[in-house]
Amino acid sequence: MTTTTTPSPAGHDWHQANLWFDSWDVAEQTAIAHIGPALGQAEAEGLITGWWFTRKDLCWHLRYRPLCGTARGHLDELFGDLAARGAMGRWAWTLYEPETHAFGGPSGMRVAHTLFHADSRHLLDHLAHNGDRHRTELSLLVAGALLRGADQDFYERGDVWARVAAHRQASRAPTDTEISRVHQLATARPALEGTSTWTVAFQEAGAALAALAHEGDLIRGLRATLTHHVLFAWNRAGIPADRQALMAQAGADAVFHRRPPQRRSRESARQANTTPLR
C-alpha cells in the first residue's frame, strides 16, 4: 500500500519512488526479476523514456521520466502486485532532487542521467544472466572506460582513484597482487561477452564530460565530477564500501607508489578481463 503521495513539481522531468525491501538480497532479486523487466517494457510501450536507481541500504530510490500521464498508475500497479506477493514492502512517491552541483551543473547532469539509465539497464541484465560473477571486475572495467573516455592520462587517473579512496575508509592496505590486478582491470579493454555496449556508455559519458570541461560548461572540476560518477556506479553495482575502499586505494597506489606500467600484450589484457579478482 502506498504512503501519502506528493506530486512532482511542474516541469520536473524525473519522478521518484522510494521502495522498501526486507533484505539486500530480496531487493536485488526483485529488481532483477520484476522491476527491471517491467520498466524496460514500459519504456518500449512509450510510457517512460528513461529510468535508473540508487541503493540506500534496504530502500531503493527509483527515478523515471514519464512520457504520458498513465506512467505513475502503471508503476503503482506494479508495486502493489509486488507488495501483495511479498517481493517488496511499502513504497512512497517523493520529490527527486538531482545532485546537479556534484555532477558538474545542468549540462553535466544531463550526461549523468543518460549514463545512469544505461548503467542501470546493463547492470540488471548482467545480473539476470550471469548472477554475481565478475561484479567487482565489471565495476573496474566501466570505471576505467569512463576515465579513458575522458582522456585522463596515467597520473590523472591516479588522482581520480585517490579522490574515490578519500570517500571510503579502508580496513587494510591493498597487497601488491591486488594493486596489479586492479590496475590491469581498470586499464583493460573489455573482453567479457555482452559488456561492450555497457563500457561504451561509460566511455561516451567520459568524453562528453571532458568536452564540457574543455568548453567551460562544467561548474565543478572534471576529475571531481568523474569521481562522483565512479562512486555512484559502484554503489549501484552493490559493491560493499570496504571493497570500494580497497579497489580505489589499489588504483591510486598503482599510480603513485609504483613505476608506470609497461605496454602489455593483447593476451595479457585478455587475461586481465577474465581472471577473477580475489
mmCIF file of C-alpha atoms in Angstrom, residues 4 26 39 43 113 127 135 163 167 181 188 218 234-235 244 249:
data_model
loop_
_atom_site.group_PDB
_atom_site.id
_atom_site.type_symbol
_atom_site.label_atom_id
_atom_site.label_comp_id
_atom_site.label_asym_id
_atom_site.label_seq_id
_atom_site.Cartn_x
_atom_site.Cartn_y
_atom_site.Cartn_z
ATOM 1 C CA THR A 4 0.952 9.768 1.280
ATOM 2 C CA VAL A 26 15.424 -9.573 -1.790
ATOM 3 C CA LEU A 39 10.488 -0.747 -16.640
ATOM 4 C CA GLU A 43 9.895 2.144 -21.999
ATOM 5 C CA HIS A 113 21.074 10.891 -16.373
ATOM 6 C CA LEU A 127 22.968 -9.937 -13.010
ATOM 7 C CA ARG A 135 30.628 -7.925 -10.282
ATOM 8 C CA ARG A 163 39.735 11.030 -4.680
ATOM 9 C CA HIS A 167 35.468 8.931 0.321
ATOM 10 C CA ARG A 181 45.113 -6.800 -10.513
ATOM 11 C CA ALA A 188 41.870 -3.149 -19.831
ATOM 12 C CA LEU A 218 31.096 22.285 -16.005
ATOM 13 C CA TRP A 234 29.974 1.256 -7.624
ATOM 14 C CA ASN A 235 27.094 1.879 -5.236
ATOM 15 C CA GLN A 244 35.300 0.024 -2.819
ATOM 16 C CA GLN A 249 43.352 2.631 -2.877
#
